Amino acid sequence: MRSHARRPEVATRLHPDWRSALVESYAELFDPVGSLSAAPGRPAVDDGWRDLLERACARILATVHLHGGLFRVTEISEKYGTLRIRWEGSLSPEAAARVEEAVDLAEARSATTCEVCGEAGVLRAGDWLATRCDAHAEQRPPVEVEGAVPDLRVERRLVDGRWLTLLLHYDRAGDRFVEADRPPRKGG
């Protein structure tokens, strides 16, 4: 299958608004009809998450091209201070897992990226939750949950015919999930 993606820098020159440029660059994922500014799934987030959305779209498009199937972004928004990407389609289990990993990586990165400028940030409290760097914190204190371990996720993988439960955390520098050390068991 031939890619119909337009290079993001070309689309940005044609559409100064990066959101419309993203929809045009990855039209296969968004299926825009009519106005790019009204396309289903058009990002409803601030400028700081532009890069992580471009990465996610590139990963998803590569997966769809490699495995085939149907895929459409239905929503890109912020909720509780982090990114949400919703989609629909018909993909093979392997392709769906790769798409979900791309979505999970983008959502995890958003939890460590200022939505305003794209620099490293933390989840902050206020009238609503927001991920912000110190410069854009607007006097919001960081959210702290006693006993919580940030950036952890549990994942089940089939390895050599056996299901393994892995404890992973997001590595911002590598933009990937890595296996985390397991906390010691109580009483053990």
PDB file of C-alpha atoms in Angstrom:
ATOM      1  CA  MET A   1       0.000   0.000   0.000  1.00  0.00           C
ATOM      2  CA  ARG A   2       1.381   3.398  -0.966  1.00  0.00           C
ATOM      3  CA  SER A   3       1.477   6.114   1.665  1.00  0.00           C
ATOM      4  CA  HIS A   4      -0.595   9.199   1.033  1.00  0.00           C
ATOM      5  CA  ALA A   5       0.818  11.023   4.044  1.00  0.00           C
ATOM      6  CA  ARG A   6       2.122  14.484   3.356  1.00  0.00           C
ATOM      7  CA  ARG A   7       5.275  15.509   5.176  1.00  0.00           C
ATOM      8  CA  PRO A   8       4.228  17.510   8.268  1.00  0.00           C
ATOM      9  CA  GLU A   9       6.489  20.467   7.394  1.00  0.00           C
ATOM     10  CA  VAL A  10       4.821  20.808   3.959  1.00  0.00           C
ATOM     11  CA  ALA A  11       1.328  20.594   5.424  1.00  0.00           C
ATOM     12  CA  THR A  12       2.252  23.184   8.069  1.00  0.00           C
ATOM     13  CA  ARG A  13       3.280  25.686   5.399  1.00  0.00           C
ATOM     14  CA  LEU A  14      -0.076  25.187   3.681  1.00  0.00           C
ATOM     15  CA  HIS A  15      -2.047  25.332   6.958  1.00  0.00           C
ATOM     16  CA  PRO A  16      -0.518  27.560   9.660  1.00  0.00           C
ATOM     17  CA  ASP A  17      -2.680  25.773  12.237  1.00  0.00           C
ATOM     18  CA  TRP A  18      -0.757  22.599  13.123  1.00  0.00           C
ATOM     19  CA  ARG A  19      -3.978  20.739  13.929  1.00  0.00           C
ATOM     20  CA  SER A  20      -5.263  21.074  10.359  1.00  0.00           C
ATOM     21  CA  ALA A  21      -1.770  20.265   9.069  1.00  0.00           C
ATOM     22  CA  LEU A  22      -1.737  17.059  11.136  1.00  0.00           C
ATOM     23  CA  VAL A  23      -5.141  16.016   9.784  1.00  0.00           C
ATOM     24  CA  GLU A  24      -3.963  16.699   6.228  1.00  0.00           C
ATOM     25  CA  SER A  25      -0.609  14.947   6.719  1.00  0.00           C
ATOM     26  CA  TYR A  26      -2.324  11.847   8.075  1.00  0.00           C
ATOM     27  CA  ALA A  27      -5.592  12.042   6.130  1.00  0.00           C
ATOM     28  CA  GLU A  28      -5.724   8.227   5.956  1.00  0.00           C
ATOM     29  CA  LEU A  29      -6.115   8.176   9.733  1.00  0.00           C
ATOM     30  CA  PHE A  30      -8.629  11.026   9.997  1.00  0.00           C
ATOM     31  CA  ASP A  31     -10.652  10.723   6.781  1.00  0.00           C
ATOM     32  CA  PRO A  32     -11.379  14.466   6.597  1.00  0.00           C
ATOM     33  CA  VAL A  33     -14.392  15.479   4.527  1.00  0.00           C
ATOM     34  CA  GLY A  34     -14.761  19.164   3.743  1.00  0.00           C
ATOM     35  CA  SER A  35     -13.055  21.555   6.143  1.00  0.00           C
ATOM     36  CA  LEU A  36      -9.876  20.341   7.854  1.00  0.00           C
ATOM     37  CA  SER A  37     -10.777  22.474  10.870  1.00  0.00           C
ATOM     38  CA  ALA A  38     -13.991  20.447  11.324  1.00  0.00           C
ATOM     39  CA  ALA A  39     -12.531  16.989  10.615  1.00  0.00           C
ATOM     40  CA  PRO A  40     -13.589  14.211  13.001  1.00  0.00           C
ATOM     41  CA  GLY A  41     -10.768  13.474  15.424  1.00  0.00           C
ATOM     42  CA  ARG A  42      -9.038  16.827  14.866  1.00  0.00           C
ATOM     43  CA  PRO A  43      -6.906  17.493  17.968  1.00  0.00           C
ATOM     44  CA  ALA A  44      -8.560  19.572  20.671  1.00  0.00           C
ATOM     45  CA  VAL A  45      -5.360  20.067  22.693  1.00  0.00           C
ATOM     46  CA  ASP A  46      -2.791  22.804  23.176  1.00  0.00           C
ATOM     47  CA  ASP A  47       0.428  23.286  21.174  1.00  0.00           C
ATOM     48  CA  GLY A  48       2.752  21.460  23.578  1.00  0.00           C
ATOM     49  CA  TRP A  49       1.413  18.049  22.584  1.00  0.00           C
ATOM     50  CA  ARG A  50       1.926  18.571  18.850  1.00  0.00           C
ATOM     51  CA  ASP A  51       5.153  16.532  18.669  1.00  0.00           C
ATOM     52  CA  LEU A  52       3.797  13.556  20.588  1.00  0.00           C
ATOM     53  CA  LEU A  53       0.715  13.493  18.342  1.00  0.00           C
ATOM     54  CA  GLU A  54       2.896  13.561  15.220  1.00  0.00           C
ATOM     55  CA  ARG A  55       4.883  10.611  16.624  1.00  0.00           C
ATOM     56  CA  ALA A  56       1.708   8.694  17.430  1.00  0.00           C
ATOM     57  CA  CYS A  57       0.220   9.302  13.978  1.00  0.00           C
ATOM     58  CA  ALA A  58       3.455   8.219  12.256  1.00  0.00           C
ATOM     59  CA  ARG A  59       3.549   5.013  14.331  1.00  0.00           C
ATOM     60  CA  ILE A  60      -0.116   4.258  13.679  1.00  0.00           C
ATOM     61  CA  LEU A  61       0.128   4.935   9.940  1.00  0.00           C
ATOM     62  CA  ALA A  62       3.189   2.673   9.654  1.00  0.00           C
ATOM     63  CA  THR A  63       1.263  -0.093  11.438  1.00  0.00           C
ATOM     64  CA  VAL A  64      -1.795   0.276   9.199  1.00  0.00           C
ATOM     65  CA  HIS A  65       0.405   0.219   6.091  1.00  0.00           C
ATOM     66  CA  LEU A  66       2.279  -2.857   7.306  1.00  0.00           C
ATOM     67  CA  HIS A  67      -0.728  -4.883   8.478  1.00  0.00           C
ATOM     68  CA  GLY A  68      -3.659  -3.424   6.528  1.00  0.00           C
ATOM     69  CA  GLY A  69      -7.126  -2.988   7.952  1.00  0.00           C
ATOM     70  CA  LEU A  70      -9.391  -0.057   8.649  1.00  0.00           C
ATOM     71  CA  PHE A  71      -8.522   2.693  11.115  1.00  0.00           C
ATOM     72  CA  ARG A  72     -10.028   6.110  11.929  1.00  0.00           C
ATOM     73  CA  VAL A  73      -9.246   8.582  14.701  1.00  0.00           C
ATOM     74  CA  THR A  74     -12.524   9.632  16.312  1.00  0.00           C
ATOM     75  CA  GLU A  75     -11.258  11.935  19.074  1.00  0.00           C
ATOM     76  CA  ILE A  76      -8.082  13.563  20.334  1.00  0.00           C
ATOM     77  CA  SER A  77      -8.632  15.477  23.553  1.00  0.00           C
ATOM     78  CA  GLU A  78      -7.348  16.176  27.046  1.00  0.00           C
ATOM     79  CA  LYS A  79      -8.995  14.620  30.073  1.00  0.00           C
ATOM     80  CA  TYR A  80      -7.787  14.802  33.674  1.00  0.00           C
ATOM     81  CA  GLY A  81      -4.592  16.504  32.493  1.00  0.00           C
ATOM     82  CA  THR A  82      -3.485  13.883  29.978  1.00  0.00           C
ATOM     83  CA  LEU A  83      -4.051  13.059  26.323  1.00  0.00           C
ATOM     84  CA  ARG A  84      -6.855  10.805  25.122  1.00  0.00           C
ATOM     85  CA  ILE A  85      -6.867   9.279  21.637  1.00  0.00           C
ATOM     86  CA  ARG A  86     -10.013   7.410  20.627  1.00  0.00           C
ATOM     87  CA  TRP A  87     -10.264   5.367  17.445  1.00  0.00           C
ATOM     88  CA  GLU A  88     -12.395   2.853  15.630  1.00  0.00           C
ATOM     89  CA  GLY A  89     -11.637   0.322  12.963  1.00  0.00           C
ATOM     90  CA  SER A  90     -11.058  -3.253  12.018  1.00  0.00           C
ATOM     91  CA  LEU A  91      -7.480  -4.410  12.534  1.00  0.00           C
ATOM     92  CA  SER A  92      -5.787  -7.746  13.089  1.00  0.00           C
ATOM     93  CA  PRO A  93      -5.013  -8.491  16.763  1.00  0.00           C
ATOM     94  CA  GLU A  94      -1.310  -7.778  16.142  1.00  0.00           C
ATOM     95  CA  ALA A  95      -2.040  -4.467  14.382  1.00  0.00           C
ATOM     96  CA  ALA A  96      -4.532  -3.435  17.078  1.00  0.00           C
ATOM     97  CA  ALA A  97      -1.907  -4.171  19.764  1.00  0.00           C
ATOM     98  CA  ARG A  98       0.657  -2.023  17.936  1.00  0.00           C
ATOM     99  CA  VAL A  99      -1.853   0.814  17.516  1.00  0.00           C
ATOM    100  CA  GLU A 100      -2.762   0.608  21.206  1.00  0.00           C
ATOM    101  CA  GLU A 101       0.931   0.737  22.110  1.00  0.00           C
ATOM    102  CA  ALA A 102       1.339   3.904  19.988  1.00  0.00           C
ATOM    103  CA  VAL A 103      -1.698   5.419  21.720  1.00  0.00           C
ATOM    104  CA  ASP A 104      -0.436   4.347  25.164  1.00  0.00           C
ATOM    105  CA  LEU A 105       2.995   5.865  24.476  1.00  0.00           C
ATOM    106  CA  ALA A 106       1.432   9.183  23.424  1.00  0.00           C
ATOM    107  CA  GLU A 107      -0.847   9.228  26.456  1.00  0.00           C
ATOM    108  CA  ALA A 108       2.049   8.349  28.796  1.00  0.00           C
ATOM    109  CA  ARG A 109       4.258  11.042  27.256  1.00  0.00           C
ATOM    110  CA  SER A 110       1.475  13.603  27.706  1.00  0.00           C
ATOM    111  CA  ALA A 111       1.579  12.924  31.462  1.00  0.00           C
ATOM    112  CA  THR A 112       5.202  14.168  31.463  1.00  0.00           C
ATOM    113  CA  THR A 113       4.885  16.941  28.849  1.00  0.00           C
ATOM    114  CA  CYS A 114       3.613  20.491  29.314  1.00  0.00           C
ATOM    115  CA  GLU A 115       0.519  20.852  27.142  1.00  0.00           C
ATOM    116  CA  VAL A 116       1.365  24.525  26.559  1.00  0.00           C
ATOM    117  CA  CYS A 117       5.023  24.392  25.417  1.00  0.00           C
ATOM    118  CA  GLY A 118       6.093  20.735  25.119  1.00  0.00           C
ATOM    119  CA  GLU A 119       8.816  20.866  27.781  1.00  0.00           C
ATOM    120  CA  ALA A 120       8.951  18.322  30.609  1.00  0.00           C
ATOM    121  CA  GLY A 121       6.007  18.792  32.949  1.00  0.00           C
ATOM    122  CA  VAL A 122       4.051  17.219  35.784  1.00  0.00           C
ATOM    123  CA  LEU A 123       0.377  16.795  36.582  1.00  0.00           C
ATOM    124  CA  ARG A 124      -0.830  19.806  38.550  1.00  0.00           C
ATOM    125  CA  ALA A 125      -3.940  20.590  40.576  1.00  0.00           C
ATOM    126  CA  GLY A 126      -6.150  23.660  40.371  1.00  0.00           C
ATOM    127  CA  ASP A 127      -9.675  24.243  39.104  1.00  0.00           C
ATOM    128  CA  TRP A 128      -8.908  21.323  36.784  1.00  0.00           C
ATOM    129  CA  LEU A 129      -5.971  18.925  36.347  1.00  0.00           C
ATOM    130  CA  ALA A 130      -3.326  19.972  33.837  1.00  0.00           C
ATOM    131  CA  THR A 131       0.146  18.789  32.881  1.00  0.00           C
ATOM    132  CA  ARG A 132       2.415  21.831  33.002  1.00  0.00           C
ATOM    133  CA  CYS A 133       6.075  22.771  33.290  1.00  0.00           C
ATOM    134  CA  ASP A 134       7.185  25.188  36.016  1.00  0.00           C
ATOM    135  CA  ALA A 135       6.974  28.162  33.611  1.00  0.00           C
ATOM    136  CA  HIS A 136       3.305  27.455  32.775  1.00  0.00           C
ATOM    137  CA  ALA A 137       2.201  26.132  36.180  1.00  0.00           C
ATOM    138  CA  GLU A 138       0.180  29.285  36.975  1.00  0.00           C
ATOM    139  CA  GLN A 139       0.806  28.638  40.688  1.00  0.00           C
ATOM    140  CA  ARG A 140      -0.748  25.162  40.453  1.00  0.00           C
ATOM    141  CA  PRO A 141       0.867  22.691  42.869  1.00  0.00           C
ATOM    142  CA  PRO A 142       2.000  19.286  41.593  1.00  0.00           C
ATOM    143  CA  VAL A 143      -0.450  16.467  42.286  1.00  0.00           C
ATOM    144  CA  GLU A 144       0.961  14.119  44.897  1.00  0.00           C
ATOM    145  CA  VAL A 145      -0.689  10.847  45.839  1.00  0.00           C
ATOM    146  CA  GLU A 146       0.731   9.235  48.960  1.00  0.00           C
ATOM    147  CA  GLY A 147       2.140   5.788  48.271  1.00  0.00           C
ATOM    148  CA  ALA A 148       1.590   6.064  44.517  1.00  0.00           C
ATOM    149  CA  VAL A 149       4.285   5.145  42.036  1.00  0.00           C
ATOM    150  CA  PRO A 150       4.039   7.404  38.960  1.00  0.00           C
ATOM    151  CA  ASP A 151       4.060   6.220  35.355  1.00  0.00           C
ATOM    152  CA  LEU A 152       3.404   2.544  36.102  1.00  0.00           C
ATOM    153  CA  ARG A 153       1.262   0.198  34.043  1.00  0.00           C
ATOM    154  CA  VAL A 154       0.537  -3.502  34.154  1.00  0.00           C
ATOM    155  CA  GLU A 155       0.640  -5.400  30.882  1.00  0.00           C
ATOM    156  CA  ARG A 156       0.039  -9.036  29.999  1.00  0.00           C
ATOM    157  CA  ARG A 157       2.138 -10.491  27.173  1.00  0.00           C
ATOM    158  CA  LEU A 158       2.307 -13.908  25.580  1.00  0.00           C
ATOM    159  CA  VAL A 159       5.981 -14.950  25.638  1.00  0.00           C
ATOM    160  CA  ASP A 160       7.044 -18.421  24.485  1.00  0.00           C
ATOM    161  CA  GLY A 161       3.519 -19.757  24.939  1.00  0.00           C
ATOM    162  CA  ARG A 162       3.177 -18.421  28.508  1.00  0.00           C
ATOM    163  CA  TRP A 163       1.271 -15.376  29.688  1.00  0.00           C
ATOM    164  CA  LEU A 164       3.481 -13.037  31.688  1.00  0.00           C
ATOM    165  CA  THR A 165       2.340 -10.083  33.746  1.00  0.00           C
ATOM    166  CA  LEU A 166       4.805  -7.223  33.406  1.00  0.00           C
ATOM    167  CA  LEU A 167       5.132  -4.069  35.451  1.00  0.00           C
ATOM    168  CA  LEU A 168       6.227  -1.272  33.104  1.00  0.00           C
ATOM    169  CA  HIS A 169       7.004   2.399  33.434  1.00  0.00           C
ATOM    170  CA  TYR A 170       7.294   5.115  30.816  1.00  0.00           C
ATOM    171  CA  ASP A 171      10.852   6.180  29.944  1.00  0.00           C
ATOM    172  CA  ARG A 172      10.511   9.769  28.676  1.00  0.00           C
ATOM    173  CA  ALA A 173      14.087   9.958  27.320  1.00  0.00           C
ATOM    174  CA  GLY A 174      13.608   6.809  25.224  1.00  0.00           C
ATOM    175  CA  ASP A 175       9.877   7.348  24.530  1.00  0.00           C
ATOM    176  CA  ARG A 176       9.177   3.725  25.405  1.00  0.00           C
ATOM    177  CA  PHE A 177       7.909   1.447  28.133  1.00  0.00           C
ATOM    178  CA  VAL A 178      10.552  -0.451  30.114  1.00  0.00           C
ATOM    179  CA  GLU A 179      10.182  -3.153  32.715  1.00  0.00           C
ATOM    180  CA  ALA A 180      10.051  -1.719  36.226  1.00  0.00           C
ATOM    181  CA  ASP A 181      11.477  -3.228  39.365  1.00  0.00           C
ATOM    182  CA  ARG A 182       8.781  -5.016  41.306  1.00  0.00           C
ATOM    183  CA  PRO A 183       8.152  -3.684  44.793  1.00  0.00           C
ATOM    184  CA  PRO A 184       8.914  -6.140  47.593  1.00  0.00           C
ATOM    185  CA  ARG A 185       5.971  -8.286  48.653  1.00  0.00           C
ATOM    186  CA  LYS A 186       4.420  -7.598  52.043  1.00  0.00           C
ATOM    187  CA  GLY A 187       5.428 -10.096  54.668  1.00  0.00           C
ATOM    188  CA  GLY A 188       7.976 -11.658  52.365  1.00  0.00           C
TER     189      GLY A 188
END
